[in-house]
PDB file of C-alpha atoms in Angstrom:
ATOM      1  CA  MET A   1      60.241 236.939 144.517  1.00 52.00           C
ATOM      2  CA  ALA A   2      61.966 236.443 141.168  1.00 49.00           C
ATOM      3  CA  ILE A   3      58.968 237.875 139.418  1.00 55.00           C
ATOM      4  CA  LYS A   4      59.211 241.077 141.433  1.00 57.00           C
ATOM      5  CA  VAL A   5      62.912 241.402 140.646  1.00 50.00           C
ATOM      6  CA  LEU A   6      62.220 240.939 136.965  1.00 55.00           C
ATOM      7  CA  GLU A   7      59.509 243.580 137.102  1.00 62.00           C
ATOM      8  CA  ALA A   8      61.907 246.009 138.787  1.00 59.00           C
ATOM      9  CA  LEU A   9      64.505 245.348 136.087  1.00 54.00           C
ATOM     10  CA  ALA A  10      61.950 246.001 133.452  1.00 58.00           C
ATOM     11  CA  ASP A  11      60.993 249.310 135.108  1.00 63.00           C
ATOM     12  CA  CYS A  12      64.631 250.281 135.328  1.00 53.00           C
ATOM     13  CA  VAL A  13      65.233 249.573 131.693  1.00 52.00           C
ATOM     14  CA  ALA A  14      62.189 251.562 130.817  1.00 53.00           C
ATOM     15  CA  SER A  15      63.345 254.526 132.915  1.00 53.00           C
ATOM     16  CA  GLN A  16      66.986 254.124 131.788  1.00 51.00           C
ATOM     17  CA  SER A  17      68.232 254.391 135.342  1.00 56.00           C
ATOM     18  CA  VAL A  18      71.674 252.694 135.616  1.00 58.00           C
ATOM     19  CA  ALA A  19      71.834 252.794 139.374  1.00 61.00           C
ATOM     20  CA  ALA A  20      68.406 251.348 139.714  1.00 60.00           C
ATOM     21  CA  ALA A  21      69.305 248.681 137.195  1.00 57.00           C
ATOM     22  CA  ALA A  22      72.444 247.739 139.133  1.00 65.00           C
ATOM     23  CA  ALA A  23      70.490 247.585 142.343  1.00 66.00           C
ATOM     24  CA  ALA A  24      67.886 245.504 140.694  1.00 61.00           C
ATOM     25  CA  ALA A  25      70.553 243.181 139.306  1.00 64.00           C
ATOM     26  CA  ALA A  26      72.090 242.756 142.751  1.00 68.00           C
ATOM     27  CA  ALA A  27      68.692 242.051 144.196  1.00 68.00           C
ATOM     28  CA  ALA A  28      68.039 239.543 141.454  1.00 64.00           C
ATOM     29  CA  ALA A  29      71.348 237.812 142.168  1.00 67.00           C
ATOM     30  CA  ALA A  30      70.537 237.644 145.856  1.00 69.00           C
ATOM     31  CA  ALA A  31      67.108 236.294 145.084  1.00 66.00           C
ATOM     32  CA  ALA A  32      68.600 233.708 142.737  1.00 65.00           C
ATOM     33  CA  ALA A  33      71.058 232.638 145.435  1.00 67.00           C
ATOM     34  CA  ALA A  34      68.263 232.372 147.934  1.00 67.00           C
ATOM     35  CA  LEU A  35      66.239 230.397 145.460  1.00 67.00           C
ATOM     36  CA  ALA A  36      69.230 228.159 144.823  1.00 67.00           C
ATOM     37  CA  ASP A  37      69.645 227.552 148.523  1.00 68.00           C
ATOM     38  CA  VAL A  38      65.963 226.778 148.906  1.00 69.00           C
ATOM     39  CA  ALA A  39      66.116 224.518 145.882  1.00 67.00           C
ATOM     40  CA  THR A  40      69.122 222.634 147.219  1.00 76.00           C
ATOM     41  CA  GLU A  41      67.415 222.169 150.574  1.00 75.00           C
ATOM     42  CA  GLU A  42      64.279 220.969 148.896  1.00 74.00           C
ATOM     43  CA  CYS A  43      66.352 218.655 146.706  1.00 77.00           C
ATOM     44  CA  ALA A  44      68.113 217.293 149.752  1.00 77.00           C
ATOM     45  CA  GLN A  45      64.810 216.772 151.525  1.00 80.00           C
ATOM     46  CA  GLU A  46      63.388 215.124 148.436  1.00 79.00           C
ATOM     47  CA  GLN A  47      66.434 212.873 148.191  1.00 83.00           C
ATOM     48  CA  GLN A  48      66.072 211.926 151.824  1.00 84.00           C
ATOM     49  CA  LEU A  49      62.400 211.196 151.270  1.00 85.00           C
ATOM     50  CA  GLN A  50      63.236 209.150 148.199  1.00 84.00           C
ATOM     51  CA  GLN A  51      65.885 207.211 150.135  1.00 86.00           C
ATOM     52  CA  LEU A  52      63.381 206.562 152.917  1.00 88.00           C
ATOM     53  CA  LEU A  53      60.822 205.428 150.367  1.00 87.00           C
ATOM     54  CA  LEU A  54      63.414 203.172 148.733  1.00 88.00           C
ATOM     55  CA  ARG A  55      64.341 201.707 152.095  1.00 88.00           C
ATOM     56  CA  ARG A  56      60.722 201.114 152.959  1.00 88.00           C
ATOM     57  CA  TRP A  57      60.153 199.642 149.516  1.00 89.00           C
ATOM     58  CA  GLN A  58      63.133 197.338 149.948  1.00 89.00           C
ATOM     59  CA  GLN A  59      61.872 196.345 153.378  1.00 90.00           C
ATOM     60  CA  LEU A  60      58.450 195.611 151.917  1.00 90.00           C
ATOM     61  CA  LEU A  61      60.064 193.601 149.138  1.00 90.00           C
ATOM     62  CA  GLU A  62      62.122 191.651 151.658  1.00 90.00           C
ATOM     63  CA  LYS A  63      59.017 191.003 153.731  1.00 91.00           C
ATOM     64  CA  GLN A  64      57.172 189.849 150.645  1.00 90.00           C
ATOM     65  CA  GLN A  65      60.061 187.580 149.729  1.00 91.00           C
ATOM     66  CA  LEU A  66      60.099 186.161 153.242  1.00 92.00           C
ATOM     67  CA  LEU A  67      56.358 185.624 153.090  1.00 92.00           C
ATOM     68  CA  GLN A  68      56.665 183.955 149.708  1.00 91.00           C
ATOM     69  CA  GLN A  69      59.429 181.718 151.025  1.00 91.00           C
ATOM     70  CA  GLN A  70      57.322 180.792 154.022  1.00 92.00           C
ATOM     71  CA  GLN A  71      54.372 180.069 151.767  1.00 91.00           C
ATOM     72  CA  GLN A  72      56.566 177.936 149.528  1.00 92.00           C
ATOM     73  CA  ARG A  73      57.859 176.049 152.548  1.00 92.00           C
ATOM     74  CA  GLN A  74      54.330 175.509 153.774  1.00 92.00           C
ATOM     75  CA  GLN A  75      53.273 174.317 150.333  1.00 92.00           C
ATOM     76  CA  GLN A  76      56.244 171.951 150.204  1.00 92.00           C
ATOM     77  CA  GLN A  77      55.392 170.618 153.634  1.00 92.00           C
ATOM     78  CA  GLN A  78      51.776 170.176 152.606  1.00 92.00           C
ATOM     79  CA  GLN A  79      52.891 168.397 149.445  1.00 92.00           C
ATOM     80  CA  GLN A  80      55.196 166.159 151.456  1.00 92.00           C
ATOM     81  CA  GLN A  81      52.376 165.381 153.865  1.00 92.00           C
ATOM     82  CA  GLN A  82      50.055 164.606 150.970  1.00 92.00           C
ATOM     83  CA  GLN A  83      52.701 162.356 149.414  1.00 92.00           C
ATOM     84  CA  GLN A  84      53.190 160.577 152.716  1.00 92.00           C
ATOM     85  CA  GLN A  85      49.447 160.138 153.085  1.00 92.00           C
ATOM     86  CA  GLN A  86      49.235 158.774 149.537  1.00 92.00           C
ATOM     87  CA  GLN A  87      52.116 156.396 150.226  1.00 92.00           C
ATOM     88  CA  GLN A  88      50.446 155.214 153.419  1.00 92.00           C
ATOM     89  CA  TYR A  89      47.167 154.735 151.571  1.00 93.00           C
ATOM     90  CA  GLU A  90      48.920 152.808 148.800  1.00 92.00           C
ATOM     91  CA  GLN A  91      50.716 150.662 151.367  1.00 92.00           C
ATOM     92  CA  GLN A  92      47.416 149.941 153.095  1.00 92.00           C
ATOM     93  CA  GLN A  93      45.848 149.005 149.777  1.00 92.00           C
ATOM     94  CA  GLN A  94      48.793 146.738 148.966  1.00 92.00           C
ATOM     95  CA  GLN A  95      48.524 145.093 152.360  1.00 92.00           C
ATOM     96  CA  GLN A  96      44.803 144.564 151.861  1.00 92.00           C
ATOM     97  CA  GLN A  97      45.423 143.104 148.415  1.00 92.00           C
ATOM     98  CA  ARG A  98      48.091 140.797 149.827  1.00 92.00           C
ATOM     99  CA  GLN A  99      45.749 139.690 152.586  1.00 92.00           C
ATOM    100  CA  GLN A 100      42.983 139.048 150.063  1.00 92.00           C
ATOM    101  CA  GLN A 101      45.364 137.100 147.837  1.00 92.00           C
ATOM    102  CA  HIS A 102      46.570 135.106 150.836  1.00 91.00           C
ATOM    103  CA  GLN A 103      42.980 134.325 151.823  1.00 92.00           C
ATOM    104  CA  ARG A 104      42.170 133.302 148.252  1.00 92.00           C
ATOM    105  CA  GLN A 105      45.233 131.071 148.155  1.00 92.00           C
ATOM    106  CA  GLN A 106      44.238 129.470 151.432  1.00 92.00           C
ATOM    107  CA  GLN A 107      40.699 128.884 150.178  1.00 92.00           C
ATOM    108  CA  HIS A 108      42.061 127.438 146.945  1.00 92.00           C
ATOM    109  CA  GLN A 109      44.408 125.156 148.884  1.00 92.00           C
ATOM    110  CA  ARG A 110      41.547 124.025 151.103  1.00 93.00           C
ATOM    111  CA  GLN A 111      39.393 123.303 148.065  1.00 93.00           C
ATOM    112  CA  GLN A 112      42.243 121.395 146.463  1.00 92.00           C
ATOM    113  CA  GLN A 113      42.798 119.400 149.638  1.00 92.00           C
ATOM    114  CA  GLN A 114      39.090 118.588 149.846  1.00 93.00           C
ATOM    115  CA  GLN A 115      39.067 117.555 146.197  1.00 92.00           C
ATOM    116  CA  GLN A 116      42.148 115.393 146.741  1.00 92.00           C
ATOM    117  CA  ARG A 117      40.533 113.731 149.750  1.00 92.00           C
ATOM    118  CA  GLN A 118      37.355 113.076 147.800  1.00 92.00           C
ATOM    119  CA  GLN A 119      39.367 111.695 144.900  1.00 91.00           C
ATOM    120  CA  GLN A 120      41.364 109.473 147.246  1.00 91.00           C
ATOM    121  CA  LEU A 121      38.147 108.177 148.814  1.00 92.00           C
ATOM    122  CA  LEU A 122      36.688 107.500 145.393  1.00 91.00           C
ATOM    123  CA  LEU A 123      39.867 105.762 144.306  1.00 90.00           C
ATOM    124  CA  ARG A 124      39.843 103.610 147.426  1.00 89.00           C
ATOM    125  CA  ARG A 125      36.232 102.663 146.900  1.00 89.00           C
ATOM    126  CA  VAL A 126      36.805 101.923 143.234  1.00 88.00           C
ATOM    127  CA  SER A 127      39.934  99.920 144.030  1.00 86.00           C
ATOM    128  CA  VAL A 128      38.051  97.910 146.655  1.00 88.00           C
ATOM    129  CA  HIS A 129      35.230  97.217 144.209  1.00 86.00           C
ATOM    130  CA  LEU A 130      37.730  96.278 141.520  1.00 86.00           C
ATOM    131  CA  VAL A 131      39.543  93.910 143.871  1.00 85.00           C
ATOM    132  CA  LEU A 132      36.262  92.313 144.885  1.00 84.00           C
ATOM    133  CA  LEU A 133      35.222  91.975 141.267  1.00 82.00           C
ATOM    134  CA  LEU A 134      38.569  90.448 140.340  1.00 81.00           C
ATOM    135  CA  LEU A 135      38.360  88.008 143.237  1.00 77.00           C
ATOM    136  CA  THR A 136      34.848  86.959 142.356  1.00 72.00           C
ATOM    137  CA  PHE A 137      35.753  86.708 138.686  1.00 71.00           C
ATOM    138  CA  SER A 138      38.832  84.592 139.420  1.00 70.00           C
ATOM    139  CA  LEU A 139      36.802  82.452 141.807  1.00 65.00           C
ATOM    140  CA  LEU A 140      34.160  81.924 139.177  1.00 64.00           C
ATOM    141  CA  LEU A 141      36.797  81.070 136.601  1.00 65.00           C
ATOM    142  CA  ARG A 142      38.364  78.512 138.918  1.00 63.00           C
ATOM    143  CA  CYS A 143      35.053  77.102 140.170  1.00 59.00           C
ATOM    144  CA  THR A 144      33.223  76.970 136.840  1.00 60.00           C
ATOM    145  CA  PRO A 145      34.475  73.514 135.761  1.00 60.00           C
ATOM    146  CA  CYS A 146      33.888  72.131 139.256  1.00 58.00           C
ATOM    147  CA  CYS A 147      30.387  73.571 139.357  1.00 57.00           C
ATOM    148  CA  SER A 148      29.552  72.235 135.915  1.00 60.00           C
ATOM    149  CA  ILE A 149      30.789  68.756 136.838  1.00 55.00           C
ATOM    150  CA  ALA A 150      28.943  68.838 140.147  1.00 54.00           C
ATOM    151  CA  SER A 151      25.695  69.910 138.486  1.00 56.00           C
ATOM    152  CA  ARG A 152      26.008  67.155 135.860  1.00 54.00           C
ATOM    153  CA  MET A 153      26.743  64.619 138.559  1.00 52.00           C
ATOM    154  CA  GLN A 154      23.721  65.758 140.573  1.00 52.00           C
ATOM    155  CA  ARG A 155      21.513  65.467 137.483  1.00 51.00           C
ATOM    156  CA  SER A 156      22.778  62.008 136.622  1.00 51.00           C
ATOM    157  CA  THR A 157      22.472  60.825 140.221  1.00 48.00           C
ATOM    158  CA  THR A 158      18.677  60.799 140.129  1.00 47.00           C
ATOM    159  CA  ALA A 159      18.610  58.931 136.812  1.00 45.00           C
ATOM    160  CA  SER A 160      21.062  56.205 137.779  1.00 49.00           C
ATOM    161  CA  SER A 161      20.334  55.939 141.459  1.00 50.00           C
ATOM    162  CA  LEU A 162      18.687  52.540 141.220  1.00 46.00           C
ATOM    163  CA  VAL A 163      21.363  51.085 138.978  1.00 45.00           C
ATOM    164  CA  SER A 164      24.182  52.364 141.114  1.00 53.00           C
ATOM    165  CA  ALA A 165      22.429  51.198 144.271  1.00 49.00           C
ATOM    166  CA  ALA A 166      21.958  47.683 142.873  1.00 47.00           C
ATOM    167  CA  ALA A 167      25.503  47.568 141.618  1.00 50.00           C
ATOM    168  CA  ALA A 168      26.761  48.855 144.916  1.00 52.00           C
ATOM    169  CA  ALA A 169      24.715  46.261 146.773  1.00 50.00           C
ATOM    170  CA  ALA A 170      25.995  43.489 144.546  1.00 51.00           C
ATOM    171  CA  ALA A 171      29.543  44.727 144.849  1.00 54.00           C
ATOM    172  CA  ALA A 172      29.109  45.048 148.584  1.00 52.00           C
ATOM    173  CA  ALA A 173      27.844  41.463 148.810  1.00 51.00           C
ATOM    174  CA  ALA A 174      30.682  40.177 146.688  1.00 52.00           C
ATOM    175  CA  ALA A 175      33.190  42.200 148.594  1.00 52.00           C
ATOM    176  CA  ALA A 176      31.713  41.065 151.892  1.00 49.00           C
ATOM    177  CA  ALA A 177      32.343  37.550 150.779  1.00 47.00           C
ATOM    178  CA  ALA A 178      35.945  38.505 149.924  1.00 49.00           C
ATOM    179  CA  GLY A 179      36.337  40.530 153.148  1.00 48.00           C
ATOM    180  CA  ALA A 180      36.758  44.022 151.582  1.00 43.00           C
ATOM    181  CA  ALA A 181      33.263  45.456 151.232  1.00 42.00           C
ATOM    182  CA  GLY A 182      34.021  49.119 151.983  1.00 47.00           C
ATOM    183  CA  ALA A 183      37.031  49.385 149.698  1.00 47.00           C
ATOM    184  CA  ALA A 184      35.257  47.672 146.803  1.00 46.00           C
ATOM    185  CA  GLY A 185      32.165  49.931 147.106  1.00 48.00           C
ATOM    186  CA  LEU A 186      34.300  53.087 147.115  1.00 45.00           C
ATOM    187  CA  GLN A 187      36.351  51.840 144.191  1.00 51.00           C
ATOM    188  CA  LEU A 188      33.215  50.978 142.244  1.00 47.00           C
ATOM    189  CA  GLN A 189      31.734  54.441 142.915  1.00 49.00           C
ATOM    190  CA  GLN A 190      34.907  56.153 141.721  1.00 49.00           C
ATOM    191  CA  GLN A 191      34.979  53.981 138.627  1.00 52.00           C
ATOM    192  CA  GLN A 192      31.408  54.920 137.838  1.00 50.00           C
ATOM    193  CA  GLN A 193      32.173  58.626 138.269  1.00 47.00           C
ATOM    194  CA  THR A 194      35.240  58.480 136.083  1.00 46.00           C
ATOM    195  CA  GLN A 195      33.384  56.516 133.437  1.00 50.00           C
ATOM    196  CA  GLN A 196      30.462  58.980 133.319  1.00 50.00           C
ATOM    197  CA  PHE A 197      32.617  62.114 133.789  1.00 45.00           C
ATOM    198  CA  PRO A 198      36.166  61.703 132.469  1.00 46.00           C
ATOM    199  CA  GLU A 199      37.103  65.290 133.329  1.00 45.00           C
ATOM    200  CA  TRP A 200      36.504  64.611 136.989  1.00 44.00           C
ATOM    201  CA  ARG A 201      39.764  62.686 137.108  1.00 45.00           C
ATOM    202  CA  SER A 202      41.782  65.825 136.317  1.00 44.00           C
ATOM    203  CA  THR A 203      39.730  68.389 138.236  1.00 47.00           C
ATOM    204  CA  SER A 204      38.597  66.470 141.269  1.00 47.00           C
ATOM    205  CA  ALA A 205      41.745  67.235 143.269  1.00 51.00           C
ATOM    206  CA  GLU A 206      41.535  70.965 142.437  1.00 50.00           C
ATOM    207  CA  CYS A 207      37.833  71.099 143.211  1.00 52.00           C
ATOM    208  CA  ARG A 208      38.307  69.364 146.535  1.00 50.00           C
ATOM    209  CA  SER A 209      41.094  71.818 147.417  1.00 49.00           C
ATOM    210  CA  LEU A 210      38.880  74.841 146.760  1.00 48.00           C
ATOM    211  CA  ALA A 211      36.660  75.139 149.810  1.00 49.00           C
ATOM    212  CA  SER A 212      35.118  78.326 148.443  1.00 49.00           C
ATOM    213  CA  CYS A 213      33.791  76.521 145.377  1.00 52.00           C
ATOM    214  CA  GLU A 214      31.369  74.670 147.577  1.00 50.00           C
ATOM    215  CA  ASN A 215      29.532  77.913 148.389  1.00 51.00           C
ATOM    216  CA  ALA A 216      29.930  79.162 144.820  1.00 46.00           C
ATOM    217  CA  CYS A 217      28.421  75.989 143.325  1.00 51.00           C
ATOM    218  CA  SER A 218      25.558  76.045 145.788  1.00 48.00           C
TER     219      SER A 218
END
């Protein structure tokens, strides 16, 4: 439309027609006004479209933000669940370790108790053996002089049996005449023992008091 008006103006200028030029100018002004109106309408429509697009874009952005927030919440929940699972797993491991330690401690205590019992039994046995050894050793120490005297007396008995028998018979005859045969024979026997074994005088009472020396000397 504007191009046609411009062409008409150009023709008017070329023909030098004032009236035609004025008419052409009026037509051009009308066309420009029409174009301006069309342009303003198009601008308004474009602005409306742009506003709609902006609104839709904002809505999309809001939706994306909401989706991102939801995703973040889900991720946080998943992380919290994972942390809880890890904590539960760690607690289970700690409980298992504690149970294992408790079992080991119980086994160690049982072993210690068994060792203590064995040691106590060994100590009792050793103490019993030591007591028996000490008793036998003390018995031997106390019975040794008695046993030595008894053995010497037994050896000398066979050598001097005839002499002692004759002396005892003579003493018995003399004592029978005096009326004290038994006492004289016993006195003579004790005198013979004390003469042959002087230590018998000091140890005879102790040896007679020790009944266990009889078995030890035998």
